[in-house]
């Protein structure tokens, strides 16, 4: 449902989810003069630390959802696994400009891939399987290597297995027996992965952030480099595909699509209906962040024309990197460190990020090399 009313400060923005994305949304909203309410089951979660009000309850607690809806003038979310009943309720109340459809699609890899394919966009070949018999049939048709994934849940490489030969089929059968609803995708050889982060207004206006190039370690995003080293042809293909998908899904707010690049070809991989880890560089490197632009979109304000101020590299800070990041903070002036206020440092847990910017990409790379050298 399209919502055209304008929400101005000091009205209240409700956020479902209290993690780091909600925290950075809230900070952007507070800069603009809005009040912020957050719904999250964890007391003093990262978003609550910078918000005006926390409703401490489960995400599918309908009483809590109704309370959030009552105290908020507009509502958004920081992750895609929002309860669809709750999202539909808020949408019917006229307070969810993003709507429930984008959530419904991105919660389910089958729906996600079918929407992409139905839009005529390039995606790897895939099969949907729900039992061992269907899995066997799909593996007989699909040339190896392939990836089997759960259709729901899973992030940072969780909930998926790469199969390189028939010898791995037993592992796949056990996987589908455990998870039931799965997708088997053709493995696409690729030169690099890119992220297209953009914001679409309720009017249909779209503003793109510079495309980022992603590097992963152990299936977790390690760093994003901007601008990506891609050809004009690839960039245009990525932008055209994004516009087509955004219009088909009637996207509102900041949205991200991860794509594989192979030569001059692109393949759409996954999408996220909210600000994305690979867009954190925008806080320092652009004239408006992905979070500030998101707030403008959901509040019915015109979007800011995006400019890249300086090239940048954003590096994630995981639990095992905390000591290094704190030491860097005490010894170096370069690098913008963001820590998320999470309770407890855990290995592989995203605790923050650091963004390096400079006049040239060569200078940015030197700053990152210095930072990485401090691990020794």
GROMACS .gro file of N, CA, C and O in nm, residues 116-178:
model
  252
  116UNK      N    1   1.285  -1.257  -0.913
  116UNK     CA    2   1.393  -1.213  -1.000
  116UNK      C    3   1.377  -1.271  -1.140
  116UNK      O    4   1.388  -1.200  -1.241
  117UNK      N    5   1.352  -1.402  -1.146
  117UNK     CA    6   1.340  -1.469  -1.276
  117UNK      C    7   1.218  -1.419  -1.354
  117UNK      O    8   1.226  -1.396  -1.475
  118UNK      N    9   1.106  -1.401  -1.284
  118UNK     CA   10   0.984  -1.353  -1.350
  118UNK      C   11   1.002  -1.211  -1.405
  118UNK      O   12   0.932  -1.171  -1.499
  119UNK      N   13   1.095  -1.136  -1.345
  119UNK     CA   14   1.124  -1.001  -1.394
  119UNK      C   15   1.220  -1.003  -1.513
  119UNK      O   16   1.256  -0.898  -1.567
  120UNK      N   17   1.261  -1.124  -1.553
  120UNK     CA   18   1.352  -1.138  -1.666
  120UNK      C   19   1.496  -1.106  -1.633
  120UNK      O   20   1.575  -1.073  -1.722
  121UNK      N   21   1.532  -1.118  -1.504
  121UNK     CA   22   1.667  -1.083  -1.461
  121UNK      C   23   1.756  -1.207  -1.454
  121UNK      O   24   1.707  -1.318  -1.431
  122UNK      N   25   1.887  -1.190  -1.474
  122UNK     CA   26   1.977  -1.306  -1.475
  122UNK      C   27   2.001  -1.363  -1.336
  122UNK      O   28   2.051  -1.294  -1.247
  123UNK      N   29   1.961  -1.488  -1.316
  123UNK     CA   30   1.986  -1.559  -1.190
  123UNK      C   31   2.041  -1.697  -1.224
  123UNK      O   32   2.014  -1.750  -1.332
  124UNK      N   33   2.118  -1.758  -1.134
  124UNK     CA   34   2.164  -1.895  -1.157
  124UNK      C   35   2.044  -1.990  -1.169
  124UNK      O   36   1.939  -1.967  -1.108
  125UNK      N   37   2.058  -2.097  -1.246
  125UNK     CA   38   1.953  -2.199  -1.253
  125UNK      C   39   1.931  -2.255  -1.113
  125UNK      O   40   2.026  -2.269  -1.034
  126UNK      N   41   1.805  -2.290  -1.082
  126UNK     CA   42   1.777  -2.341  -0.948
  126UNK      C   43   1.665  -2.444  -0.951
  126UNK      O   44   1.583  -2.449  -1.043
  127UNK      N   45   1.663  -2.526  -0.847
  127UNK     CA   46   1.558  -2.626  -0.825
  127UNK      C   47   1.510  -2.612  -0.681
  127UNK      O   48   1.589  -2.591  -0.591
  128UNK      N   49   1.380  -2.628  -0.661
  128UNK     CA   50   1.323  -2.629  -0.527
  128UNK      C   51   1.297  -2.774  -0.487
  128UNK      O   52   1.234  -2.849  -0.563
  129UNK      N   53   1.346  -2.814  -0.372
  129UNK     CA   54   1.330  -2.953  -0.326
  129UNK      C   55   1.279  -2.953  -0.183
  129UNK      O   56   1.313  -2.866  -0.102
  130UNK      N   57   1.194  -3.052  -0.153
  130UNK     CA   58   1.136  -3.060  -0.020
  130UNK      C   59   1.155  -3.197   0.044
  130UNK      O   60   1.112  -3.218   0.158
  131UNK      N   61   1.218  -3.290  -0.027
  131UNK     CA   62   1.245  -3.423   0.030
  131UNK      C   63   1.363  -3.486  -0.043
  131UNK      O   64   1.413  -3.431  -0.142
  132UNK      N   65   1.407  -3.601   0.005
  132UNK     CA   66   1.526  -3.666  -0.051
  132UNK      C   67   1.505  -3.707  -0.196
  132UNK      O   68   1.596  -3.697  -0.278
  133UNK      N   69   1.383  -3.751  -0.229
  133UNK     CA   70   1.355  -3.796  -0.366
  133UNK      C   71   1.369  -3.679  -0.463
  133UNK      O   72   1.431  -3.693  -0.569
  134UNK      N   73   1.311  -3.566  -0.428
  134UNK     CA   74   1.324  -3.448  -0.513
  134UNK      C   75   1.468  -3.400  -0.521
  134UNK      O   76   1.513  -3.352  -0.625
  135UNK      N   77   1.540  -3.412  -0.410
  135UNK     CA   78   1.681  -3.372  -0.407
  135UNK      C   79   1.764  -3.457  -0.502
  135UNK      O   80   1.846  -3.406  -0.579
  136UNK      N   81   1.740  -3.589  -0.499
  136UNK     CA   82   1.813  -3.680  -0.589
  136UNK      C   83   1.787  -3.642  -0.735
  136UNK      O   84   1.879  -3.637  -0.817
  137UNK      N   85   1.659  -3.615  -0.767
  137UNK     CA   86   1.624  -3.579  -0.904
  137UNK      C   87   1.691  -3.451  -0.949
  137UNK      O   88   1.739  -3.441  -1.062
  138UNK      N   89   1.695  -3.353  -0.861
  138UNK     CA   90   1.757  -3.225  -0.895
  138UNK      C   91   1.907  -3.240  -0.916
  138UNK      O   92   1.965  -3.184  -1.010
  139UNK      N   93   1.972  -3.320  -0.831
  139UNK     CA   94   2.117  -3.337  -0.842
  139UNK      C   95   2.156  -3.415  -0.967
  139UNK      O   96   2.268  -3.401  -1.018
  140UNK      N   97   2.064  -3.496  -1.021
  140UNK     CA   98   2.091  -3.567  -1.146
  140UNK      C   99   2.087  -3.472  -1.265
  140UNK      O  100   2.154  -3.493  -1.365
  141UNK      N  101   2.005  -3.364  -1.252
  141UNK     CA  102   1.991  -3.268  -1.362
  141UNK      C  103   2.094  -3.155  -1.355
  141UNK      O  104   2.135  -3.101  -1.458
  142UNK      N  105   2.133  -3.118  -1.234
  142UNK     CA  106   2.218  -3.000  -1.216
  142UNK      C  107   2.365  -3.038  -1.226
  142UNK      O  108   2.412  -3.123  -1.150
  143UNK      N  109   2.440  -2.978  -1.317
  143UNK     CA  110   2.584  -3.005  -1.324
  143UNK      C  111   2.656  -2.947  -1.202
  143UNK      O  112   2.626  -2.836  -1.160
  144UNK      N  113   2.747  -3.025  -1.146
  144UNK     CA  114   2.824  -2.977  -1.031
  144UNK      C  115   2.925  -2.872  -1.079
  144UNK      O  116   2.967  -2.874  -1.195
  145UNK      N  117   2.964  -2.781  -0.989
  145UNK     CA  118   2.923  -2.766  -0.848
  145UNK      C  119   2.788  -2.693  -0.835
  145UNK      O  120   2.749  -2.617  -0.924
  146UNK      N  121   2.721  -2.721  -0.722
  146UNK     CA  122   2.597  -2.653  -0.689
  146UNK      C  123   2.602  -2.612  -0.542
  146UNK      O  124   2.690  -2.655  -0.467
  147UNK      N  125   2.505  -2.531  -0.503
  147UNK     CA  126   2.491  -2.492  -0.363
  147UNK      C  127   2.350  -2.527  -0.319
  147UNK      O  128   2.253  -2.496  -0.390
  148UNK      N  129   2.337  -2.593  -0.205
  148UNK     CA  130   2.205  -2.620  -0.149
  148UNK      C  131   2.188  -2.529  -0.028
  148UNK      O  132   2.278  -2.517   0.056
  149UNK      N  133   2.072  -2.461  -0.023
  149UNK     CA  134   2.046  -2.365   0.083
  149UNK      C  135   1.907  -2.389   0.141
  149UNK      O  136   1.817  -2.436   0.071
  150UNK      N  137   1.889  -2.353   0.267
  150UNK     CA  138   1.755  -2.348   0.323
  150UNK      C  139   1.679  -2.233   0.256
  150UNK      O  140   1.739  -2.130   0.222
  151UNK      N  141   1.549  -2.251   0.235
  151UNK     CA  142   1.472  -2.143   0.174
  151UNK      C  143   1.440  -2.033   0.273
  151UNK      O  144   1.415  -1.919   0.235
  152UNK      N  145   1.442  -2.066   0.401
  152UNK     CA  146   1.416  -1.965   0.503
  152UNK      C  147   1.533  -1.961   0.602
  152UNK      O  148   1.593  -2.064   0.632
  153UNK      N  149   1.562  -1.842   0.651
  153UNK     CA  150   1.669  -1.827   0.749
  153UNK      C  151   1.805  -1.840   0.684
  153UNK      O  152   1.820  -1.856   0.563
  154UNK      N  153   1.908  -1.835   0.767
  154UNK     CA  154   2.045  -1.847   0.716
  154UNK      C  155   2.102  -1.712   0.677
  154UNK      O  156   2.036  -1.634   0.608
  155UNK      N  157   2.223  -1.682   0.723
  155UNK     CA  158   2.293  -1.559   0.688
  155UNK      C  159   2.440  -1.581   0.715
  155UNK      O  160   2.478  -1.675   0.787
  156UNK      N  161   2.523  -1.499   0.656
  156UNK     CA  162   2.670  -1.509   0.672
  156UNK      C  163   2.719  -1.652   0.647
  156UNK      O  164   2.802  -1.705   0.719
  157UNK      N  165   2.662  -1.716   0.541
  157UNK     CA  166   2.707  -1.849   0.504
  157UNK      C  167   2.640  -1.961   0.580
  157UNK      O  168   2.663  -2.079   0.549
  158UNK      N  169   2.558  -1.929   0.679
  158UNK     CA  170   2.488  -2.033   0.755
  158UNK      C  171   2.370  -2.083   0.672
  158UNK      O  172   2.312  -2.010   0.594
  159UNK      N  173   2.335  -2.211   0.691
  159UNK     CA  174   2.220  -2.266   0.621
  159UNK      C  175   2.246  -2.298   0.476
  159UNK      O  176   2.153  -2.296   0.395
  160UNK      N  177   2.371  -2.330   0.440
  160UNK     CA  178   2.401  -2.367   0.302
  160UNK      C  179   2.526  -2.453   0.294
  160UNK      O  180   2.613  -2.447   0.381
  161UNK      N  181   2.533  -2.533   0.188
  161UNK     CA  182   2.648  -2.621   0.165
  161UNK      C  183   2.681  -2.619   0.016
  161UNK      O  184   2.592  -2.628  -0.069
  162UNK      N  185   2.808  -2.609  -0.016
  162UNK     CA  186   2.852  -2.621  -0.155
  162UNK      C  187   2.883  -2.767  -0.185
  162UNK      O  188   2.951  -2.835  -0.109
  163UNK      N  189   2.830  -2.817  -0.296
  163UNK     CA  190   2.851  -2.955  -0.338
  163UNK      C  191   2.936  -2.955  -0.464
  163UNK      O  192   2.898  -2.894  -0.565
  164UNK      N  193   3.051  -3.019  -0.459
  164UNK     CA  194   3.143  -3.014  -0.573
  164UNK      C  195   3.137  -3.137  -0.662
  164UNK      O  196   3.179  -3.132  -0.777
  165UNK      N  197   3.083  -3.249  -0.612
  165UNK     CA  198   3.075  -3.371  -0.692
  165UNK      C  199   2.968  -3.464  -0.637
  165UNK      O  200   2.908  -3.436  -0.532
  166UNK      N  201   2.943  -3.574  -0.708
  166UNK     CA  202   2.840  -3.671  -0.664
  166UNK      C  203   2.870  -3.726  -0.525
  166UNK      O  204   2.780  -3.768  -0.453
  167UNK      N  205   2.997  -3.727  -0.490
  167UNK     CA  206   3.035  -3.779  -0.357
  167UNK      C  207   2.972  -3.696  -0.244
  167UNK      O  208   2.960  -3.742  -0.132
  168UNK      N  209   2.935  -3.573  -0.275
  168UNK     CA  210   2.875  -3.486  -0.173
  168UNK      C  211   2.724  -3.502  -0.163
  168UNK      O  212   2.660  -3.438  -0.080
  169UNK      N  213   2.666  -3.587  -0.247
  169UNK     CA  214   2.519  -3.596  -0.252
  169UNK      C  215   2.459  -3.645  -0.121
  169UNK      O  216   2.349  -3.603  -0.083
  170UNK      N  217   2.530  -3.734  -0.050
  170UNK     CA  218   2.478  -3.784   0.078
  170UNK      C  219   2.460  -3.668   0.177
  170UNK      O  220   2.363  -3.662   0.252
  171UNK      N  221   2.555  -3.576   0.173
  171UNK     CA  222   2.548  -3.459   0.261
  171UNK      C  223   2.426  -3.374   0.225
  171UNK      O  224   2.355  -3.322   0.312
  172UNK      N  225   2.398  -3.363   0.095
  172UNK     CA  226   2.282  -3.286   0.050
  172UNK      C  227   2.152  -3.353   0.092
  172UNK      O  228   2.056  -3.286   0.134
  173UNK      N  229   2.145  -3.484   0.081
  173UNK     CA  230   2.024  -3.557   0.119
  173UNK      C  231   1.996  -3.540   0.269
  173UNK      O  232   1.881  -3.523   0.309
  174UNK      N  233   2.101  -3.546   0.349
  174UNK     CA  234   2.084  -3.526   0.493
  174UNK      C  235   2.040  -3.383   0.522
  174UNK      O  236   1.957  -3.359   0.611
  175UNK      N  237   2.091  -3.290   0.443
  175UNK     CA  238   2.058  -3.147   0.461
  175UNK      C  239   1.909  -3.123   0.433
  175UNK      O  240   1.839  -3.058   0.512
  176UNK      N  241   1.859  -3.178   0.321
  176UNK     CA  242   1.719  -3.156   0.285
  176UNK      C  243   1.627  -3.234   0.378
  176UNK      O  244   1.514  -3.192   0.406
  177UNK      N  245   1.674  -3.348   0.428
  177UNK     CA  246   1.594  -3.425   0.525
  177UNK      C  247   1.574  -3.345   0.653
  177UNK      O  248   1.467  -3.348   0.715
  178UNK      N  249   1.676  -3.268   0.689
  178UNK     CA  250   1.669  -3.188   0.811
  178UNK      C  251   1.587  -3.060   0.791
  178UNK      O  252   1.503  -3.024   0.875
   0.00000   0.00000   0.00000
